[in-house]
PDB file of C-alpha atoms in Angstrom:
ATOM      1  CA  UNK A 650     -17.259  26.089  -1.140  1.00 55.00           C
ATOM      2  CA  UNK A 651     -19.232  28.627  -3.306  1.00 56.00           C
ATOM      3  CA  UNK A 652     -18.509  32.179  -1.682  1.00 65.00           C
ATOM      4  CA  UNK A 653     -16.484  34.628  -3.405  1.00 71.00           C
ATOM      5  CA  UNK A 654     -14.308  33.850  -6.689  1.00 75.00           C
ATOM      6  CA  UNK A 655     -12.595  30.538  -5.349  1.00 83.00           C
ATOM      7  CA  UNK A 656     -15.743  28.156  -5.764  1.00 87.00           C
ATOM      8  CA  UNK A 657     -14.883  24.507  -5.245  1.00 92.00           C
ATOM      9  CA  UNK A 658     -15.029  22.073  -8.236  1.00 94.00           C
ATOM     10  CA  UNK A 659     -15.443  18.331  -8.567  1.00 94.00           C
ATOM     11  CA  UNK A 660     -13.885  16.749 -11.305  1.00 95.00           C
ATOM     12  CA  UNK A 661     -14.348  13.272 -12.895  1.00 93.00           C
ATOM     13  CA  UNK A 662     -12.466  11.916 -15.717  1.00 92.00           C
ATOM     14  CA  UNK A 663     -12.263   8.765 -17.546  1.00 91.00           C
ATOM     15  CA  UNK A 664      -8.074   9.670 -17.728  1.00 93.00           C
ATOM     16  CA  UNK A 665      -5.835   9.659 -14.897  1.00 90.00           C
ATOM     17  CA  UNK A 666      -5.047  13.452 -14.011  1.00 92.00           C
ATOM     18  CA  UNK A 667      -2.304  13.818 -11.412  1.00 91.00           C
ATOM     19  CA  UNK A 668      -2.742  10.073 -10.671  1.00 87.00           C
ATOM     20  CA  UNK A 669      -6.443  10.648  -9.851  1.00 90.00           C
ATOM     21  CA  UNK A 670      -9.847  10.252 -11.706  1.00 89.00           C
ATOM     22  CA  UNK A 671     -12.210  11.869  -9.350  1.00 92.00           C
ATOM     23  CA  UNK A 672     -10.956  14.622  -7.158  1.00 96.00           C
ATOM     24  CA  UNK A 673     -11.899  18.292  -5.940  1.00 95.00           C
ATOM     25  CA  UNK A 674     -10.360  21.384  -6.446  1.00 96.00           C
ATOM     26  CA  UNK A 675     -11.211  23.755  -3.550  1.00 95.00           C
ATOM     27  CA  UNK A 676      -9.820  26.964  -1.827  1.00 93.00           C
ATOM     28  CA  UNK A 677      -7.128  25.879   0.683  1.00 93.00           C
ATOM     29  CA  UNK A 678      -8.655  27.209   3.493  1.00 90.00           C
ATOM     30  CA  UNK A 679     -11.630  24.799   3.336  1.00 87.00           C
ATOM     31  CA  UNK A 680      -9.288  21.843   4.702  1.00 85.00           C
ATOM     32  CA  UNK A 681      -7.070  24.054   6.807  1.00 86.00           C
ATOM     33  CA  UNK A 682      -4.554  25.108   4.507  1.00 90.00           C
ATOM     34  CA  UNK A 683      -1.319  23.174   4.960  1.00 93.00           C
ATOM     35  CA  UNK A 684      -2.644  21.028   7.949  1.00 91.00           C
ATOM     36  CA  UNK A 685      -4.631  18.929   5.464  1.00 92.00           C
ATOM     37  CA  UNK A 686      -1.723  17.978   3.448  1.00 95.00           C
ATOM     38  CA  UNK A 687       0.228  17.273   6.674  1.00 95.00           C
ATOM     39  CA  UNK A 688      -2.487  14.998   7.965  1.00 94.00           C
ATOM     40  CA  UNK A 689      -2.341  12.793   4.634  1.00 95.00           C
ATOM     41  CA  UNK A 690       1.299  12.783   5.006  1.00 97.00           C
ATOM     42  CA  UNK A 691       1.137  11.285   8.591  1.00 97.00           C
ATOM     43  CA  UNK A 692      -1.673   8.870   7.509  1.00 96.00           C
ATOM     44  CA  UNK A 693       0.570   7.506   4.828  1.00 97.00           C
ATOM     45  CA  UNK A 694       3.493   7.417   7.348  1.00 97.00           C
ATOM     46  CA  UNK A 695       1.417   5.375   9.719  1.00 96.00           C
ATOM     47  CA  UNK A 696       0.112   2.726   7.201  1.00 96.00           C
ATOM     48  CA  UNK A 697      -3.236   4.099   7.205  1.00 96.00           C
ATOM     49  CA  UNK A 698      -5.393   4.755   4.275  1.00 95.00           C
ATOM     50  CA  UNK A 699      -4.636   8.169   2.686  1.00 95.00           C
ATOM     51  CA  UNK A 700      -5.660  10.452  -0.230  1.00 95.00           C
ATOM     52  CA  UNK A 701      -3.691  12.108  -2.541  1.00 95.00           C
ATOM     53  CA  UNK A 702      -3.575  15.952  -1.612  1.00 96.00           C
ATOM     54  CA  UNK A 703      -1.627  18.513  -3.225  1.00 96.00           C
ATOM     55  CA  UNK A 704      -1.735  22.046  -4.345  1.00 97.00           C
ATOM     56  CA  UNK A 705      -1.843  23.618  -7.775  1.00 97.00           C
ATOM     57  CA  UNK A 706      -1.925  27.103  -9.452  1.00 97.00           C
ATOM     58  CA  UNK A 707      -5.550  27.153 -11.132  1.00 95.00           C
ATOM     59  CA  UNK A 708      -6.592  29.250 -14.121  1.00 93.00           C
ATOM     60  CA  UNK A 709     -10.262  29.027 -15.430  1.00 90.00           C
ATOM     61  CA  UNK A 710     -11.160  30.423 -18.852  1.00 91.00           C
ATOM     62  CA  UNK A 711      -7.989  32.574 -18.586  1.00 91.00           C
ATOM     63  CA  UNK A 712      -8.847  33.781 -15.246  1.00 92.00           C
ATOM     64  CA  UNK A 713      -6.287  33.374 -12.710  1.00 94.00           C
ATOM     65  CA  UNK A 714      -7.867  31.617  -9.550  1.00 93.00           C
ATOM     66  CA  UNK A 715      -4.610  31.468  -7.705  1.00 95.00           C
ATOM     67  CA  UNK A 716      -3.564  28.384  -5.086  1.00 96.00           C
ATOM     68  CA  UNK A 717      -5.980  25.654  -5.050  1.00 96.00           C
ATOM     69  CA  UNK A 718      -6.161  22.129  -2.930  1.00 97.00           C
ATOM     70  CA  UNK A 719      -6.458  19.199  -5.006  1.00 97.00           C
ATOM     71  CA  UNK A 720      -8.171  16.509  -2.892  1.00 95.00           C
ATOM     72  CA  UNK A 721      -8.430  12.774  -4.256  1.00 95.00           C
ATOM     73  CA  UNK A 722     -11.849  10.964  -3.993  1.00 93.00           C
ATOM     74  CA  UNK A 723     -12.364   7.441  -2.811  1.00 91.00           C
ATOM     75  CA  UNK A 724     -12.467   4.710  -5.063  1.00 90.00           C
ATOM     76  CA  UNK A 725     -10.612   1.248  -5.778  1.00 90.00           C
ATOM     77  CA  UNK A 726      -7.443   3.042  -7.029  1.00 90.00           C
ATOM     78  CA  UNK A 727      -7.174   4.367  -3.529  1.00 93.00           C
ATOM     79  CA  UNK A 728      -7.309   0.903  -2.122  1.00 94.00           C
ATOM     80  CA  UNK A 729      -4.827  -0.534  -4.730  1.00 93.00           C
ATOM     81  CA  UNK A 730      -2.455   2.548  -3.952  1.00 92.00           C
ATOM     82  CA  UNK A 731      -2.544   2.101  -0.336  1.00 95.00           C
ATOM     83  CA  UNK A 732      -1.886  -1.903  -1.011  1.00 95.00           C
ATOM     84  CA  UNK A 733      -4.904  -2.984   0.696  1.00 95.00           C
ATOM     85  CA  UNK A 734      -6.995  -6.191  -0.558  1.00 95.00           C
ATOM     86  CA  UNK A 735      -9.796  -5.397  -2.970  1.00 94.00           C
ATOM     87  CA  UNK A 736     -12.840  -4.137  -1.076  1.00 95.00           C
ATOM     88  CA  UNK A 737     -15.685  -1.830  -0.830  1.00 96.00           C
ATOM     89  CA  UNK A 738     -15.319   1.362   0.805  1.00 95.00           C
ATOM     90  CA  UNK A 739     -18.251   2.097   2.991  1.00 95.00           C
ATOM     91  CA  UNK A 740     -19.692   5.175   4.655  1.00 93.00           C
ATOM     92  CA  UNK A 741     -23.049   6.091   6.272  1.00 91.00           C
ATOM     93  CA  UNK A 742     -25.317   7.563   3.752  1.00 89.00           C
ATOM     94  CA  UNK A 743     -25.623  11.295   4.452  1.00 86.00           C
ATOM     95  CA  UNK A 744     -28.666  12.314   2.175  1.00 83.00           C
ATOM     96  CA  UNK A 745     -31.176  12.765   4.834  1.00 81.00           C
ATOM     97  CA  UNK A 746     -28.761  14.884   7.063  1.00 75.00           C
ATOM     98  CA  UNK A 747     -28.141  17.093   3.683  1.00 72.00           C
ATOM     99  CA  UNK A 748     -31.838  17.502   3.300  1.00 76.00           C
ATOM    100  CA  UNK A 749     -31.953  18.835   6.918  1.00 72.00           C
ATOM    101  CA  UNK A 750     -29.460  21.164   6.618  1.00 71.00           C
ATOM    102  CA  UNK A 751     -30.975  22.850   3.353  1.00 72.00           C
ATOM    103  CA  UNK A 752     -34.267  22.827   4.921  1.00 74.00           C
ATOM    104  CA  UNK A 753     -32.658  24.696   7.744  1.00 74.00           C
ATOM    105  CA  UNK A 754     -31.029  27.250   5.582  1.00 75.00           C
ATOM    106  CA  UNK A 755     -34.453  27.898   4.172  1.00 77.00           C
ATOM    107  CA  UNK A 756     -35.619  28.581   7.362  1.00 77.00           C
ATOM    108  CA  UNK A 757     -37.424  25.573   8.093  1.00 74.00           C
ATOM    109  CA  UNK A 758     -36.389  24.162  11.570  1.00 69.00           C
ATOM    110  CA  UNK A 759     -38.009  20.724  11.440  1.00 67.00           C
ATOM    111  CA  UNK A 760     -37.232  17.821  13.839  1.00 66.00           C
ATOM    112  CA  UNK A 761     -33.864  16.468  13.025  1.00 67.00           C
ATOM    113  CA  UNK A 762     -34.074  12.873  14.155  1.00 68.00           C
ATOM    114  CA  UNK A 763     -34.811  11.732  10.525  1.00 63.00           C
ATOM    115  CA  UNK A 764     -31.171  13.230   9.570  1.00 70.00           C
ATOM    116  CA  UNK A 765     -29.281  11.578  12.471  1.00 77.00           C
ATOM    117  CA  UNK A 766     -26.746   8.852  12.168  1.00 80.00           C
ATOM    118  CA  UNK A 767     -29.254   6.499  13.581  1.00 85.00           C
ATOM    119  CA  UNK A 768     -31.503   7.218  10.614  1.00 84.00           C
ATOM    120  CA  UNK A 769     -28.786   6.579   7.927  1.00 88.00           C
ATOM    121  CA  UNK A 770     -27.561   3.418   6.405  1.00 92.00           C
ATOM    122  CA  UNK A 771     -24.037   2.161   5.180  1.00 94.00           C
ATOM    123  CA  UNK A 772     -23.284   2.221   1.489  1.00 95.00           C
ATOM    124  CA  UNK A 773     -20.323   1.855  -0.967  1.00 95.00           C
ATOM    125  CA  UNK A 774     -18.685   4.926  -2.068  1.00 88.00           C
ATOM    126  CA  UNK A 775     -18.074   3.832  -5.461  1.00 87.00           C
ATOM    127  CA  UNK A 776     -21.503   2.184  -6.174  1.00 91.00           C
ATOM    128  CA  UNK A 777     -21.383   1.876  -9.719  1.00 90.00           C
ATOM    129  CA  UNK A 778     -18.029  -0.198  -9.394  1.00 92.00           C
ATOM    130  CA  UNK A 779     -19.285  -2.150  -6.450  1.00 95.00           C
ATOM    131  CA  UNK A 780     -22.738  -3.121  -7.983  1.00 95.00           C
ATOM    132  CA  UNK A 781     -20.892  -4.763 -10.981  1.00 95.00           C
ATOM    133  CA  UNK A 782     -18.412  -6.971  -9.188  1.00 96.00           C
ATOM    134  CA  UNK A 783     -19.728  -9.965  -7.178  1.00 97.00           C
ATOM    135  CA  UNK A 784     -16.740  -9.905  -4.932  1.00 97.00           C
ATOM    136  CA  UNK A 785     -17.264  -6.351  -4.026  1.00 97.00           C
ATOM    137  CA  UNK A 786     -20.915  -6.801  -3.554  1.00 97.00           C
ATOM    138  CA  UNK A 787     -20.081  -9.550  -0.824  1.00 97.00           C
ATOM    139  CA  UNK A 788     -17.612  -7.375   0.783  1.00 96.00           C
ATOM    140  CA  UNK A 789     -19.822  -4.628   0.963  1.00 97.00           C
ATOM    141  CA  UNK A 790     -22.703  -6.616   2.493  1.00 97.00           C
ATOM    142  CA  UNK A 791     -20.126  -8.069   5.258  1.00 97.00           C
ATOM    143  CA  UNK A 792     -19.263  -4.589   5.929  1.00 97.00           C
ATOM    144  CA  UNK A 793     -22.505  -3.180   6.168  1.00 97.00           C
ATOM    145  CA  UNK A 794     -23.446  -5.947   8.489  1.00 98.00           C
ATOM    146  CA  UNK A 795     -20.502  -5.259  10.846  1.00 98.00           C
ATOM    147  CA  UNK A 796     -20.998  -1.667  10.831  1.00 96.00           C
ATOM    148  CA  UNK A 797     -24.863  -2.137  11.610  1.00 96.00           C
ATOM    149  CA  UNK A 798     -24.011  -4.249  14.297  1.00 97.00           C
ATOM    150  CA  UNK A 799     -21.463  -2.048  15.935  1.00 96.00           C
ATOM    151  CA  UNK A 800     -24.027   0.732  15.775  1.00 93.00           C
ATOM    152  CA  UNK A 801     -26.500  -1.236  17.692  1.00 94.00           C
ATOM    153  CA  UNK A 802     -24.019  -2.206  20.426  1.00 96.00           C
ATOM    154  CA  UNK A 803     -24.074  -5.911  19.181  1.00 98.00           C
ATOM    155  CA  UNK A 804     -20.329  -6.084  18.378  1.00 98.00           C
ATOM    156  CA  UNK A 805     -17.337  -3.978  20.033  1.00 98.00           C
ATOM    157  CA  UNK A 806     -14.839  -1.490  18.726  1.00 97.00           C
ATOM    158  CA  UNK A 807     -12.229  -4.054  18.352  1.00 97.00           C
ATOM    159  CA  UNK A 808     -14.654  -6.760  16.819  1.00 98.00           C
ATOM    160  CA  UNK A 809     -15.195  -4.359  13.734  1.00 97.00           C
ATOM    161  CA  UNK A 810     -12.302  -1.927  13.563  1.00 97.00           C
ATOM    162  CA  UNK A 811      -8.523  -2.376  13.553  1.00 96.00           C
ATOM    163  CA  UNK A 812      -8.130  -0.561  16.904  1.00 97.00           C
ATOM    164  CA  UNK A 813      -4.421  -0.043  16.844  1.00 97.00           C
ATOM    165  CA  UNK A 814      -4.875   1.740  13.355  1.00 96.00           C
ATOM    166  CA  UNK A 815      -7.832   3.605  14.614  1.00 96.00           C
ATOM    167  CA  UNK A 816      -5.783   4.914  17.643  1.00 97.00           C
ATOM    168  CA  UNK A 817      -3.249   6.259  15.344  1.00 97.00           C
ATOM    169  CA  UNK A 818      -5.807   7.899  13.078  1.00 96.00           C
ATOM    170  CA  UNK A 819      -7.237   9.678  16.118  1.00 96.00           C
ATOM    171  CA  UNK A 820      -3.869  10.540  17.318  1.00 96.00           C
ATOM    172  CA  UNK A 821      -3.147  12.205  13.915  1.00 96.00           C
ATOM    173  CA  UNK A 822      -6.369  14.082  13.862  1.00 94.00           C
ATOM    174  CA  UNK A 823      -5.791  15.439  17.341  1.00 94.00           C
ATOM    175  CA  UNK A 824      -2.318  16.542  16.119  1.00 92.00           C
ATOM    176  CA  UNK A 825      -3.495  18.677  12.928  1.00 91.00           C
ATOM    177  CA  UNK A 826      -6.961  19.369  13.949  1.00 86.00           C
ATOM    178  CA  UNK A 827      -8.729  17.549  11.261  1.00 82.00           C
ATOM    179  CA  UNK A 828     -11.828  16.762  13.248  1.00 84.00           C
ATOM    180  CA  UNK A 829     -13.997  17.247  10.450  1.00 80.00           C
ATOM    181  CA  UNK A 830     -13.418  13.671   9.188  1.00 81.00           C
ATOM    182  CA  UNK A 831     -15.023  12.382  12.247  1.00 87.00           C
ATOM    183  CA  UNK A 832     -18.357  13.785  11.510  1.00 83.00           C
ATOM    184  CA  UNK A 833     -20.804  10.844  10.637  1.00 82.00           C
ATOM    185  CA  UNK A 834     -21.972  12.628   7.539  1.00 79.00           C
ATOM    186  CA  UNK A 835     -18.314  12.802   6.171  1.00 76.00           C
TER     187      UNK A 835
END
């Protein structure tokens, strides 16, 4: 994301830009060129939560940077646009994983167990919005309990997830080679 002249950028705005408030601008190759666009179109077609994803011609300080991919970030607006009930979007906190990766880049090869999926915890993507809304806090807590029970094998996949949508999601990933979205740290 930082090599050459086509760096990636993260944009956060209080005003809507292209229907989004938070998004990334990045070299199209970081997400497989047009395959990522196809991926999101297929998710939309199959009724699976998708992000806005498009391409723009970018100029920065009068420098022509060429074509960039625009990728929306998760937030409540994504839930609304996908016609889902209000709810917290959860992820596994990847901070220890990224600490380990930075150590590795610095030549420090430590035991990676502290940075594994099992050392993580469920958190909301949009912490600021969730912490200010009692309904979202309760939704986050319930979701975190379900994810933890799944991770510990106390609940089955079908007790925690919509397996039909999950199967469609995995089929689409296989079709477009979008396996990066399956990594727990993503």
